[in-house]
PDB file of C-alpha atoms and ligand atoms in Angstrom:
ATOM      1  CA  MET F   1     -22.376  34.634  25.997  1.00 78.00           C
ATOM      2  CA  ASN F   2     -20.555  38.315  24.122  1.00 89.00           C
ATOM      3  CA  ASP F   3     -22.555  36.962  20.894  1.00 97.00           C
ATOM      4  CA  THR F   4     -25.599  38.928  19.298  1.00 98.00           C
ATOM      5  CA  LEU F   5     -27.474  35.697  17.442  1.00 98.00           C
ATOM      6  CA  LEU F   6     -29.906  37.022  14.259  1.00 98.00           C
ATOM      7  CA  ILE F   7     -32.142  33.927  12.644  1.00 98.00           C
ATOM      8  CA  ILE F   8     -33.508  35.058   9.342  1.00 98.00           C
ATOM      9  CA  GLY F   9     -36.141  32.443   8.381  1.00 98.00           C
ATOM     10  CA  ALA F  10     -37.358  32.200  12.768  1.00 98.00           C
ATOM     11  CA  CYS F  11     -40.995  31.609  11.501  1.00 97.00           C
ATOM     12  CA  GLY F  12     -40.234  28.214   8.944  1.00 97.00           C
ATOM     13  CA  GLN F  13     -40.151  25.011  10.756  1.00 96.00           C
ATOM     14  CA  ILE F  14     -36.677  24.455  11.921  1.00 97.00           C
ATOM     15  CA  GLY F  15     -35.771  28.484  12.442  1.00 98.00           C
ATOM     16  CA  THR F  16     -39.122  28.187  14.526  1.00 97.00           C
ATOM     17  CA  GLU F  17     -37.252  25.677  17.098  1.00 98.00           C
ATOM     18  CA  LEU F  18     -33.678  26.693  16.627  1.00 98.00           C
ATOM     19  CA  THR F  19     -34.874  30.149  17.868  1.00 98.00           C
ATOM     20  CA  LEU F  20     -36.729  28.829  20.626  1.00 98.00           C
ATOM     21  CA  LYS F  21     -33.767  26.945  21.843  1.00 98.00           C
ATOM     22  CA  LEU F  22     -31.191  29.616  20.872  1.00 98.00           C
ATOM     23  CA  ARG F  23     -33.335  31.882  23.274  1.00 98.00           C
ATOM     24  CA  GLU F  24     -33.389  29.220  26.350  1.00 98.00           C
ATOM     25  CA  LYS F  25     -29.691  28.437  25.537  1.00 97.00           C
ATOM     26  CA  TYR F  26     -28.395  32.038  25.292  1.00 97.00           C
ATOM     27  CA  GLY F  27     -30.998  34.407  26.788  1.00 96.00           C
ATOM     28  CA  GLU F  28     -33.816  36.137  24.483  1.00 96.00           C
ATOM     29  CA  LYS F  29     -32.162  39.300  24.487  1.00 96.00           C
ATOM     30  CA  ASN F  30     -29.437  37.948  22.217  1.00 96.00           C
ATOM     31  CA  ILE F  31     -31.322  35.969  20.053  1.00 98.00           C
ATOM     32  CA  ILE F  32     -32.803  38.452  17.051  1.00 98.00           C
ATOM     33  CA  ALA F  33     -35.471  36.668  15.542  1.00 98.00           C
ATOM     34  CA  THR F  34     -36.756  37.951  11.526  1.00 98.00           C
ATOM     35  CA  ASP F  35     -38.692  36.365   9.328  1.00 98.00           C
ATOM     36  CA  ILE F  36     -40.920  37.276   6.070  1.00 98.00           C
ATOM     37  CA  ARG F  37     -44.441  36.882   7.832  1.00 97.00           C
ATOM     38  CA  GLU F  38     -44.818  36.524  11.944  1.00 98.00           C
ATOM     39  CA  GLY F  39     -45.134  32.709  13.299  1.00 96.00           C
ATOM     40  CA  SER F  40     -46.492  30.996  16.687  1.00 95.00           C
ATOM     41  CA  LYS F  41     -47.396  32.494  19.824  1.00 95.00           C
ATOM     42  CA  GLU F  42     -45.138  30.353  21.450  1.00 96.00           C
ATOM     43  CA  LEU F  43     -41.776  32.101  18.987  1.00 97.00           C
ATOM     44  CA  MET F  44     -43.423  35.809  18.835  1.00 97.00           C
ATOM     45  CA  HIS F  45     -43.631  36.054  23.141  1.00 97.00           C
ATOM     46  CA  SER F  46     -40.082  34.677  23.664  1.00 97.00           C
ATOM     47  CA  GLY F  47     -38.056  37.748  22.410  1.00 98.00           C
ATOM     48  CA  ILE F  48     -37.086  40.164  19.986  1.00 98.00           C
ATOM     49  CA  PHE F  49     -38.835  39.973  16.067  1.00 98.00           C
ATOM     50  CA  GLU F  50     -38.100  41.593  13.306  1.00 98.00           C
ATOM     51  CA  ILE F  51     -40.495  41.391   9.617  1.00 98.00           C
ATOM     52  CA  LEU F  52     -36.951  41.090   7.125  1.00 98.00           C
ATOM     53  CA  ASN F  53     -37.278  39.886   3.546  1.00 98.00           C
ATOM     54  CA  ALA F  54     -34.181  37.857   3.209  1.00 98.00           C
ATOM     55  CA  THR F  55     -33.832  39.055  -0.532  1.00 98.00           C
ATOM     56  CA  ASP F  56     -33.569  42.532   0.792  1.00 98.00           C
ATOM     57  CA  GLU F  57     -30.281  42.983   0.945  1.00 98.00           C
ATOM     58  CA  GLU F  58     -30.587  46.554   2.808  1.00 98.00           C
ATOM     59  CA  ALA F  59     -32.528  45.835   5.131  1.00 98.00           C
ATOM     60  CA  ILE F  60     -30.223  43.251   6.457  1.00 98.00           C
ATOM     61  CA  ALA F  61     -27.341  45.045   6.408  1.00 98.00           C
ATOM     62  CA  ILE F  62     -29.591  47.955   8.705  1.00 98.00           C
ATOM     63  CA  ILE F  63     -31.080  44.484  11.307  1.00 98.00           C
ATOM     64  CA  VAL F  64     -27.156  43.916  12.051  1.00 98.00           C
ATOM     65  CA  GLU F  65     -26.147  47.459  12.584  1.00 98.00           C
ATOM     66  CA  LYS F  66     -29.084  48.474  14.508  1.00 98.00           C
ATOM     67  CA  TYR F  67     -28.546  45.395  16.809  1.00 98.00           C
ATOM     68  CA  GLN F  68     -24.870  44.481  16.725  1.00 98.00           C
ATOM     69  CA  ILE F  69     -25.270  41.156  15.059  1.00 98.00           C
ATOM     70  CA  THR F  70     -22.474  39.189  15.731  1.00 98.00           C
ATOM     71  CA  GLN F  71     -23.689  36.185  14.209  1.00 98.00           C
ATOM     72  CA  VAL F  72     -26.130  35.042  11.626  1.00 98.00           C
ATOM     73  CA  TYR F  73     -28.022  31.870  11.206  1.00 99.00           C
ATOM     74  CA  LEU F  74     -29.868  31.852   7.684  1.00 98.00           C
ATOM     75  CA  MET F  75     -32.503  29.436   7.475  1.00 98.00           C
ATOM     76  CA  ALA F  76     -34.619  31.107   4.868  1.00 98.00           C
ATOM     77  CA  ALA F  77     -35.229  28.777   2.156  1.00 98.00           C
ATOM     78  CA  MET F  78     -37.341  27.925  -0.542  1.00 98.00           C
ATOM     79  CA  LEU F  79     -37.674  23.899  -0.475  1.00 98.00           C
ATOM     80  CA  SER F  80     -37.511  20.946  -3.175  1.00 98.00           C
ATOM     81  CA  VAL F  81     -41.752  21.232  -4.336  1.00 98.00           C
ATOM     82  CA  THR F  82     -42.158  24.653  -4.279  1.00 98.00           C
ATOM     83  CA  ALA F  83     -38.884  25.360  -6.499  1.00 98.00           C
ATOM     84  CA  GLU F  84     -39.738  23.004  -8.542  1.00 98.00           C
ATOM     85  CA  LYS F  85     -42.842  25.466  -9.682  1.00 98.00           C
ATOM     86  CA  LEU F  86     -40.953  29.065  -9.430  1.00 98.00           C
ATOM     87  CA  PRO F  87     -37.218  27.961  -9.620  1.00 98.00           C
ATOM     88  CA  ASN F  88     -35.879  31.546 -10.285  1.00 98.00           C
ATOM     89  CA  LYS F  89     -37.430  33.162  -7.518  1.00 98.00           C
ATOM     90  CA  ALA F  90     -36.510  30.082  -5.398  1.00 98.00           C
ATOM     91  CA  TRP F  91     -32.620  30.590  -6.597  1.00 98.00           C
ATOM     92  CA  ASN F  92     -32.343  34.236  -5.987  1.00 98.00           C
ATOM     93  CA  LEU F  93     -33.571  33.237  -2.075  1.00 98.00           C
ATOM     94  CA  ASN F  94     -31.319  30.765  -1.854  1.00 98.00           C
ATOM     95  CA  ILE F  95     -28.516  31.694  -3.266  1.00 98.00           C
ATOM     96  CA  ASN F  96     -28.839  35.844  -3.592  1.00 98.00           C
ATOM     97  CA  SER F  97     -29.972  36.047   0.645  1.00 98.00           C
ATOM     98  CA  LEU F  98     -26.426  33.397   1.160  1.00 98.00           C
ATOM     99  CA  LEU F  99     -24.148  35.831  -0.572  1.00 98.00           C
ATOM    100  CA  TYR F 100     -25.221  38.825   1.225  1.00 98.00           C
ATOM    101  CA  ILE F 101     -24.572  36.912   4.129  1.00 98.00           C
ATOM    102  CA  LEU F 102     -21.165  35.763   3.012  1.00 98.00           C
ATOM    103  CA  ASN F 103     -20.483  39.332   1.693  1.00 98.00           C
ATOM    104  CA  LEU F 104     -21.207  40.737   5.511  1.00 98.00           C
ATOM    105  CA  ALA F 105     -18.955  38.574   6.800  1.00 98.00           C
ATOM    106  CA  LYS F 106     -16.848  39.032   4.110  1.00 98.00           C
ATOM    107  CA  ASP F 107     -16.722  42.373   5.253  1.00 98.00           C
ATOM    108  CA  LYS F 108     -15.769  42.190   9.116  1.00 98.00           C
ATOM    109  CA  LYS F 109     -19.524  43.340   9.937  1.00 98.00           C
ATOM    110  CA  ILE F 110     -20.068  39.649  11.702  1.00 98.00           C
ATOM    111  CA  LYS F 111     -18.363  36.839  12.221  1.00 98.00           C
ATOM    112  CA  LYS F 112     -20.141  33.701  12.091  1.00 98.00           C
ATOM    113  CA  VAL F 113     -22.507  31.877   9.236  1.00 98.00           C
ATOM    114  CA  PHE F 114     -25.057  28.980  10.190  1.00 98.00           C
ATOM    115  CA  TRP F 115     -26.196  27.868   6.429  1.00 98.00           C
ATOM    116  CA  PRO F 116     -28.306  25.002   6.104  1.00 98.00           C
ATOM    117  CA  SER F 117     -27.720  22.320   2.909  1.00 98.00           C
ATOM    118  CA  SER F 118     -29.871  19.402   2.319  1.00 98.00           C
ATOM    119  CA  ILE F 119     -29.045  15.494   0.797  1.00 98.00           C
ATOM    120  CA  ALA F 120     -30.809  17.243  -1.952  1.00 98.00           C
ATOM    121  CA  VAL F 121     -27.184  17.901  -3.031  1.00 98.00           C
ATOM    122  CA  PHE F 122     -26.741  14.090  -3.811  1.00 98.00           C
ATOM    123  CA  GLY F 123     -28.839  13.059  -7.221  1.00 98.00           C
ATOM    124  CA  HIS F 124     -28.988   9.683  -9.460  1.00 98.00           C
ATOM    125  CA  SER F 125     -25.667   9.346 -10.144  1.00 98.00           C
ATOM    126  CA  THR F 126     -24.094   9.218  -6.317  1.00 98.00           C
ATOM    127  CA  PRO F 127     -24.084   5.940  -4.147  1.00 98.00           C
ATOM    128  CA  LYS F 128     -28.008   5.412  -2.618  1.00 98.00           C
ATOM    129  CA  HIS F 129     -27.137   3.543   0.610  1.00 98.00           C
ATOM    130  CA  ASN F 130     -24.687   5.255   2.834  1.00 98.00           C
ATOM    131  CA  THR F 131     -23.515   7.959   0.472  1.00 98.00           C
ATOM    132  CA  PRO F 132     -20.053   9.040   1.777  1.00 98.00           C
ATOM    133  CA  GLN F 133     -19.225  12.902   2.290  1.00 98.00           C
ATOM    134  CA  GLU F 134     -17.632  13.484  -0.339  1.00 98.00           C
ATOM    135  CA  THR F 135     -18.427  11.716  -3.418  1.00 98.00           C
ATOM    136  CA  ILE F 136     -20.470  12.702  -6.898  1.00 98.00           C
ATOM    137  CA  THR F 137     -22.683  15.221  -6.427  1.00 98.00           C
ATOM    138  CA  GLU F 138     -25.104  15.510  -9.973  1.00 98.00           C
ATOM    139  CA  PRO F 139     -28.194  17.087  -8.334  1.00 98.00           C
ATOM    140  CA  THR F 140     -31.288  16.916 -10.453  1.00 98.00           C
ATOM    141  CA  THR F 141     -33.605  19.445  -8.831  1.00 98.00           C
ATOM    142  CA  VAL F 142     -33.674  23.313  -8.879  1.00 98.00           C
ATOM    143  CA  TYR F 143     -33.478  23.455  -4.589  1.00 98.00           C
ATOM    144  CA  GLY F 144     -30.730  20.449  -4.579  1.00 98.00           C
ATOM    145  CA  ILE F 145     -28.987  22.846  -7.377  1.00 98.00           C
ATOM    146  CA  SER F 146     -28.945  25.901  -5.558  1.00 98.00           C
ATOM    147  CA  LYS F 147     -27.909  23.783  -2.227  1.00 98.00           C
ATOM    148  CA  LEU F 148     -25.002  22.660  -4.131  1.00 98.00           C
ATOM    149  CA  ALA F 149     -24.058  26.061  -5.248  1.00 98.00           C
ATOM    150  CA  GLY F 150     -24.148  27.452  -1.893  1.00 98.00           C
ATOM    151  CA  GLU F 151     -22.228  25.012  -0.716  1.00 98.00           C
ATOM    152  CA  ARG F 152     -19.524  26.686  -2.910  1.00 98.00           C
ATOM    153  CA  TRP F 153     -20.254  29.866  -2.413  1.00 98.00           C
ATOM    154  CA  CYS F 154     -19.642  28.725   1.420  1.00 98.00           C
ATOM    155  CA  ALA F 155     -16.353  26.953   0.676  1.00 98.00           C
ATOM    156  CA  TYR F 156     -15.379  29.984  -1.590  1.00 98.00           C
ATOM    157  CA  TYR F 157     -15.695  32.696   0.693  1.00 98.00           C
ATOM    158  CA  GLN F 158     -13.743  30.899   3.039  1.00 97.00           C
ATOM    159  CA  ASP F 159     -10.882  29.832   1.562  1.00 97.00           C
ATOM    160  CA  LYS F 160     -10.795  33.425   0.072  1.00 98.00           C
ATOM    161  CA  TYR F 161     -11.839  35.753   2.768  1.00 98.00           C
ATOM    162  CA  ASP F 162     -11.771  33.579   5.589  1.00 97.00           C
ATOM    163  CA  VAL F 163     -15.145  33.834   5.889  1.00 98.00           C
ATOM    164  CA  ASP F 164     -16.526  31.192   9.136  1.00 97.00           C
ATOM    165  CA  VAL F 165     -19.649  29.684   7.714  1.00 98.00           C
ATOM    166  CA  LYS F 166     -20.520  26.498   9.346  1.00 98.00           C
ATOM    167  CA  SER F 167     -23.543  23.910   7.376  1.00 98.00           C
ATOM    168  CA  ILE F 168     -24.493  20.472   7.787  1.00 98.00           C
ATOM    169  CA  ARG F 169     -27.217  18.688   5.003  1.00 98.00           C
ATOM    170  CA  TYR F 170     -30.691  18.395   6.762  1.00 98.00           C
ATOM    171  CA  PRO F 171     -32.567  14.851   6.012  1.00 98.00           C
ATOM    172  CA  GLY F 172     -35.722  15.217   6.095  1.00 98.00           C
ATOM    173  CA  ILE F 173     -36.437  17.377   9.577  1.00 98.00           C
ATOM    174  CA  ILE F 174     -39.429  15.440  11.578  1.00 98.00           C
ATOM    175  CA  SER F 175     -41.383  17.654  13.739  1.00 98.00           C
ATOM    176  CA  TRP F 176     -44.438  19.187  15.546  1.00 97.00           C
ATOM    177  CA  LYS F 177     -44.558  22.554  16.551  1.00 94.00           C
ATOM    178  CA  ALA F 178     -43.780  24.605  13.377  1.00 89.00           C
ATOM    179  CA  ASN F 179     -46.017  23.227   9.952  1.00 88.00           C
ATOM    180  CA  PRO F 180     -43.453  22.752   6.954  1.00 82.00           C
ATOM    181  CA  GLY F 181     -43.536  24.027   3.384  1.00 87.00           C
ATOM    182  CA  GLY F 182     -42.680  23.049   0.052  1.00 96.00           C
ATOM    183  CA  GLY F 183     -40.028  19.943   0.927  1.00 98.00           C
ATOM    184  CA  THR F 184     -40.285  16.402  -0.941  1.00 98.00           C
ATOM    185  CA  THR F 185     -39.479  14.795   3.287  1.00 98.00           C
ATOM    186  CA  ASP F 186     -42.621  16.934   4.465  1.00 97.00           C
ATOM    187  CA  TYR F 187     -44.715  13.496   3.176  1.00 98.00           C
ATOM    188  CA  ALA F 188     -43.270  12.262   7.075  1.00 98.00           C
ATOM    189  CA  ILE F 189     -45.345  14.255   9.302  1.00 98.00           C
ATOM    190  CA  GLU F 190     -48.779  14.852   7.295  1.00 97.00           C
ATOM    191  CA  ILE F 191     -48.951  11.341   8.026  1.00 98.00           C
ATOM    192  CA  PHE F 192     -48.583  11.597  11.612  1.00 98.00           C
ATOM    193  CA  HIS F 193     -51.709  15.287  10.970  1.00 97.00           C
ATOM    194  CA  LYS F 194     -53.171  12.638   9.019  1.00 98.00           C
ATOM    195  CA  ALA F 195     -53.325   9.371  11.677  1.00 98.00           C
ATOM    196  CA  LEU F 196     -54.780  11.425  14.684  1.00 97.00           C
ATOM    197  CA  LYS F 197     -56.928  13.894  12.735  1.00 97.00           C
ATOM    198  CA  GLU F 198     -58.736  11.481  10.027  1.00 97.00           C
ATOM    199  CA  LYS F 199     -56.815   7.839  10.327  1.00 98.00           C
ATOM    200  CA  LYS F 200     -55.773   7.291   6.523  1.00 98.00           C
ATOM    201  CA  TYR F 201     -53.488   9.529   4.583  1.00 98.00           C
ATOM    202  CA  ASP F 202     -52.799   9.115   0.636  1.00 98.00           C
ATOM    203  CA  CYS F 203     -49.129   9.301   0.545  1.00 98.00           C
ATOM    204  CA  PHE F 204     -47.428  11.081  -2.396  1.00 98.00           C
ATOM    205  CA  LEU F 205     -44.701   8.568  -2.478  1.00 98.00           C
ATOM    206  CA  SER F 206     -44.347   4.594  -3.492  1.00 98.00           C
ATOM    207  CA  PRO F 207     -44.270   2.579   0.320  1.00 98.00           C
ATOM    208  CA  GLU F 208     -40.937   1.355  -0.638  1.00 98.00           C
ATOM    209  CA  THR F 209     -39.484   4.755  -1.147  1.00 98.00           C
ATOM    210  CA  ARG F 210     -36.478   4.723   1.533  1.00 98.00           C
ATOM    211  CA  LEU F 211     -35.298   8.230   2.875  1.00 98.00           C
ATOM    212  CA  PRO F 212     -32.665   9.669   5.618  1.00 98.00           C
ATOM    213  CA  MET F 213     -34.575  11.249   8.124  1.00 98.00           C
ATOM    214  CA  MET F 214     -33.947  12.857  11.601  1.00 98.00           C
ATOM    215  CA  TYR F 215     -36.370  14.698  14.815  1.00 98.00           C
ATOM    216  CA  MET F 216     -36.251  17.788  15.419  1.00 98.00           C
ATOM    217  CA  ASP F 217     -34.501  17.324  18.771  1.00 98.00           C
ATOM    218  CA  ASP F 218     -31.475  15.996  16.855  1.00 98.00           C
ATOM    219  CA  ALA F 219     -31.404  18.577  14.248  1.00 98.00           C
ATOM    220  CA  ILE F 220     -31.561  21.031  16.667  1.00 98.00           C
ATOM    221  CA  LYS F 221     -28.805  19.702  18.826  1.00 98.00           C
ATOM    222  CA  ALA F 222     -26.696  18.846  15.223  1.00 98.00           C
ATOM    223  CA  THR F 223     -26.986  22.798  14.526  1.00 98.00           C
ATOM    224  CA  ILE F 224     -26.045  24.242  18.131  1.00 98.00           C
ATOM    225  CA  GLU F 225     -22.900  21.322  18.693  1.00 98.00           C
ATOM    226  CA  LEU F 226     -21.773  22.404  15.368  1.00 98.00           C
ATOM    227  CA  MET F 227     -21.881  25.911  15.797  1.00 98.00           C
ATOM    228  CA  SER F 228     -19.501  26.143  19.000  1.00 96.00           C
ATOM    229  CA  THR F 229     -17.138  23.931  16.891  1.00 95.00           C
ATOM    230  CA  LYS F 230     -13.841  25.933  16.068  1.00 90.00           C
ATOM    231  CA  LYS F 231     -13.097  27.365  12.951  1.00 83.00           C
ATOM    232  CA  THR F 232     -11.583  24.377  10.137  1.00 85.00           C
ATOM    233  CA  THR F 233      -9.358  25.360   7.806  1.00 87.00           C
ATOM    234  CA  ASN F 234     -11.805  23.841   4.554  1.00 91.00           C
ATOM    235  CA  PHE F 235     -15.212  24.262   4.581  1.00 96.00           C
ATOM    236  CA  THR F 236     -17.462  21.263   4.925  1.00 97.00           C
ATOM    237  CA  SER F 237     -21.303  21.142   4.792  1.00 98.00           C
ATOM    238  CA  TYR F 238     -21.276  17.598   7.017  1.00 98.00           C
ATOM    239  CA  ASN F 239     -23.659  14.658   6.597  1.00 98.00           C
ATOM    240  CA  ILE F 240     -25.315  13.748   9.114  1.00 98.00           C
ATOM    241  CA  SER F 241     -27.296  10.689   9.509  1.00 98.00           C
ATOM    242  CA  ALA F 242     -30.202   9.403  11.912  1.00 98.00           C
ATOM    243  CA  ILE F 243     -32.726   7.595  11.219  1.00 98.00           C
ATOM    244  CA  ASP F 244     -33.907   5.962   7.449  1.00 98.00           C
ATOM    245  CA  PHE F 245     -36.975   4.672   6.714  1.00 98.00           C
ATOM    246  CA  THR F 246     -40.136   4.188   3.959  1.00 98.00           C
ATOM    247  CA  PRO F 247     -43.277   5.287   3.978  1.00 98.00           C
ATOM    248  CA  GLN F 248     -44.920   2.023   4.859  1.00 98.00           C
ATOM    249  CA  GLU F 249     -42.624   1.146   7.301  1.00 98.00           C
ATOM    250  CA  ILE F 250     -43.380   5.150   9.411  1.00 98.00           C
ATOM    251  CA  ALA F 251     -47.169   3.640   8.856  1.00 98.00           C
ATOM    252  CA  THR F 252     -46.485   0.209  10.342  1.00 98.00           C
ATOM    253  CA  GLU F 253     -44.957   2.230  13.483  1.00 98.00           C
ATOM    254  CA  ILE F 254     -48.138   4.627  13.674  1.00 98.00           C
ATOM    255  CA  GLN F 255     -50.442   1.513  13.345  1.00 98.00           C
ATOM    256  CA  LYS F 256     -49.057   0.247  16.704  1.00 98.00           C
ATOM    257  CA  HIS F 257     -50.175   3.469  18.327  1.00 98.00           C
ATOM    258  CA  ILE F 258     -53.375   3.631  16.001  1.00 98.00           C
ATOM    259  CA  PRO F 259     -54.380   0.572  15.187  1.00 98.00           C
ATOM    260  CA  ASN F 260     -56.859   1.309  12.873  1.00 98.00           C
ATOM    261  CA  PHE F 261     -55.010   3.621  10.798  1.00 98.00           C
ATOM    262  CA  ASN F 262     -54.784   3.021   7.091  1.00 98.00           C
ATOM    263  CA  ILE F 263     -52.153   4.279   4.357  1.00 98.00           C
ATOM    264  CA  ASN F 264     -53.165   4.301   0.360  1.00 98.00           C
ATOM    265  CA  TYR F 265     -49.921   4.679  -1.747  1.00 98.00           C
ATOM    266  CA  LYS F 266     -50.624   7.849  -4.837  1.00 98.00           C
ATOM    267  CA  PRO F 267     -47.160   8.717  -6.346  1.00 98.00           C
ATOM    268  CA  ASP F 268     -46.922  11.602  -8.030  1.00 98.00           C
ATOM    269  CA  PHE F 269     -44.687  14.066  -9.576  1.00 98.00           C
ATOM    270  CA  ARG F 270     -42.845  14.212  -5.897  1.00 98.00           C
ATOM    271  CA  GLN F 271     -41.644  10.293  -6.464  1.00 98.00           C
ATOM    272  CA  LYS F 272     -38.867  11.077  -9.263  1.00 98.00           C
ATOM    273  CA  ILE F 273     -37.263  13.862  -6.417  1.00 98.00           C
ATOM    274  CA  ALA F 274     -37.243  11.522  -4.119  1.00 98.00           C
ATOM    275  CA  ASP F 275     -35.685   8.625  -5.819  1.00 98.00           C
ATOM    276  CA  SER F 276     -32.921  11.127  -6.900  1.00 98.00           C
ATOM    277  CA  TRP F 277     -32.331  11.425  -3.239  1.00 98.00           C
ATOM    278  CA  PRO F 278     -30.028   9.093  -1.681  1.00 98.00           C
ATOM    279  CA  SER F 279     -31.305   6.279   1.254  1.00 98.00           C
ATOM    280  CA  SER F 280     -28.717   6.853   3.744  1.00 98.00           C
ATOM    281  CA  VAL F 281     -26.541   9.216   4.519  1.00 98.00           C
ATOM    282  CA  ASP F 282     -22.591   8.334   6.346  1.00 98.00           C
ATOM    283  CA  ASP F 283     -21.647  10.673   8.949  1.00 98.00           C
ATOM    284  CA  THR F 284     -18.425  10.065   9.958  1.00 98.00           C
ATOM    285  CA  LYS F 285     -16.417  13.086   9.529  1.00 97.00           C
ATOM    286  CA  ALA F 286     -19.231  14.673  11.788  1.00 97.00           C
ATOM    287  CA  LYS F 287     -19.014  11.806  14.116  1.00 97.00           C
ATOM    288  CA  LYS F 288     -15.028  12.459  14.381  1.00 96.00           C
ATOM    289  CA  ASP F 289     -14.772  16.180  13.525  1.00 96.00           C
ATOM    290  CA  TRP F 290     -16.995  17.264  16.318  1.00 95.00           C
ATOM    291  CA  ASN F 291     -18.629  14.106  18.036  1.00 96.00           C
ATOM    292  CA  TRP F 292     -22.397  14.214  16.258  1.00 97.00           C
ATOM    293  CA  THR F 293     -24.521  11.222  17.522  1.00 98.00           C
ATOM    294  CA  HIS F 294     -27.993  11.131  17.210  1.00 98.00           C
ATOM    295  CA  GLU F 295     -30.618  10.297  19.958  1.00 98.00           C
ATOM    296  CA  PHE F 296     -34.243   9.651  18.227  1.00 98.00           C
ATOM    297  CA  ASP F 297     -34.568   6.082  16.581  1.00 98.00           C
ATOM    298  CA  LEU F 298     -37.969   5.466  14.698  1.00 98.00           C
ATOM    299  CA  LYS F 299     -39.770   4.350  17.413  1.00 98.00           C
ATOM    300  CA  ILE F 300     -39.482   6.850  20.349  1.00 98.00           C
ATOM    301  CA  MET F 301     -40.101   9.568  17.272  1.00 98.00           C
ATOM    302  CA  THR F 302     -42.898   8.311  16.454  1.00 98.00           C
ATOM    303  CA  ILE F 303     -44.672   8.501  20.575  1.00 98.00           C
ATOM    304  CA  GLU F 304     -43.256  11.666  20.567  1.00 98.00           C
ATOM    305  CA  MET F 305     -44.744  13.396  16.969  1.00 98.00           C
ATOM    306  CA  LEU F 306     -47.635  11.626  18.000  1.00 98.00           C
ATOM    307  CA  LYS F 307     -48.071  12.712  22.113  1.00 98.00           C
ATOM    308  CA  ASN F 308     -46.764  16.092  21.163  1.00 97.00           C
ATOM    309  CA  LEU F 309     -49.358  16.606  17.784  1.00 97.00           C
ATOM    310  CA  LYS F 310     -52.583  15.662  20.152  1.00 97.00           C
ATOM    311  CA  THR F 311     -51.758  18.353  22.561  1.00 96.00           C
ATOM    312  CA  ARG F 312     -51.230  21.356  20.244  1.00 94.00           C
ATOM    313  CA  PHE F 313     -54.711  19.856  18.685  1.00 94.00           C
ATOM    314  CA  ASN F 314     -56.470  19.761  21.543  1.00 93.00           C
ATOM    315  CA  SER F 315     -54.281  22.565  23.163  1.00 87.00           C
ATOM    316  CA  SER F 316     -57.086  26.157  22.256  1.00 57.00           C
ATOM    317  CA  LEU F 317     -53.244  27.732  21.550  1.00 55.00           C
ATOM    318  CA  GLU F 318     -53.305  26.177  18.336  1.00 54.00           C
ATOM    319  CA  ASN F 319     -52.292  28.524  15.814  1.00 46.00           C
ATOM    320  CA  VAL F 320     -49.817  27.020  13.066  1.00 43.00           C
TER     321      VAL F 320
HETATM  322  C1  AKB Q   1     -37.178  18.974   1.274  1.00 65.57           C
HETATM  323  O1  AKB Q   1     -37.601  17.852   1.385  1.00 65.57           O
HETATM  324  O2  AKB Q   1     -37.381  19.489  -0.204  1.00 65.57           O
HETATM  325  C2  AKB Q   1     -36.131  19.189   2.396  1.00 65.57           C
HETATM  326  C3  AKB Q   1     -34.635  18.824   2.258  1.00 65.57           C
HETATM  327  C4  AKB Q   1     -34.839  17.369   1.845  1.00 65.57           C
HETATM  328  O3  AKB Q   1     -33.862  19.367   2.429  1.00 65.57           O
HETATM  329  N1  AKB Q   1     -36.968  18.699   3.474  1.00 65.57           N
END
């Protein structure tokens, strides 16, 4: 590969696994990992790492110049729960960092951009089941508003300045390597941690709250496959679908492996966020445009999560 890729937010939940996969696929010298803080040992020892604040335009430009970056994956973001607490900071991080990167692409300093959107672009007025690619988007959360604005900025830069920018509306992503932070769908990861460590979990969502979810391996596969496709005329942030389940259903699946696991339901302010999101999304366009398919269902994902987390907890390398 002739490209040099910059990952901003490489130590976050998706950034960590994306960086490791890209290094495995394209070689460690071609992947520059950056974040505001250091990450897991595995990530730090697998290639080049630089401290970088995604809201520091000058520092981003210096790194792009230093490593002759051609593609940027902008993974740094404040998620739904934290963004409700820190709306101004969330807007600054989620939108200004994107504009800095889009401007670099506009000025031909970089060739290609990946920017993650979310199912949070949808709101109460959106059809809830099998949510279409193109539909009403009236988000009620700070995070959702920033993601919708980001999508529109990407479309604008592609249309007006011919910028090559690709995007996915991620559902809740379930993973075991790096801990998530500040999301509403994080319950579906916490539940595994608590099931293994304490055999009980107080869930902050009600038992019947159905949300679209995906195992990390599928999310990484989607991201890399989409970035390998040709530029399209119109910008689309793609709906991608894998599984959807409720807290009750995932608890039942975990109980098949840990029969004495108990779940209690104590819905809090996060319930309102979850209630504004779809329960499943229609990904026909992603399937048609770049042959997207998922591999992990609830059963396999549960087995993978329990097996890998158990190893992680038992390992002396546990450092996250
Ligand atoms: C969140 O819960 O905030 C995120 C998301 C759905 O984008 N995981």
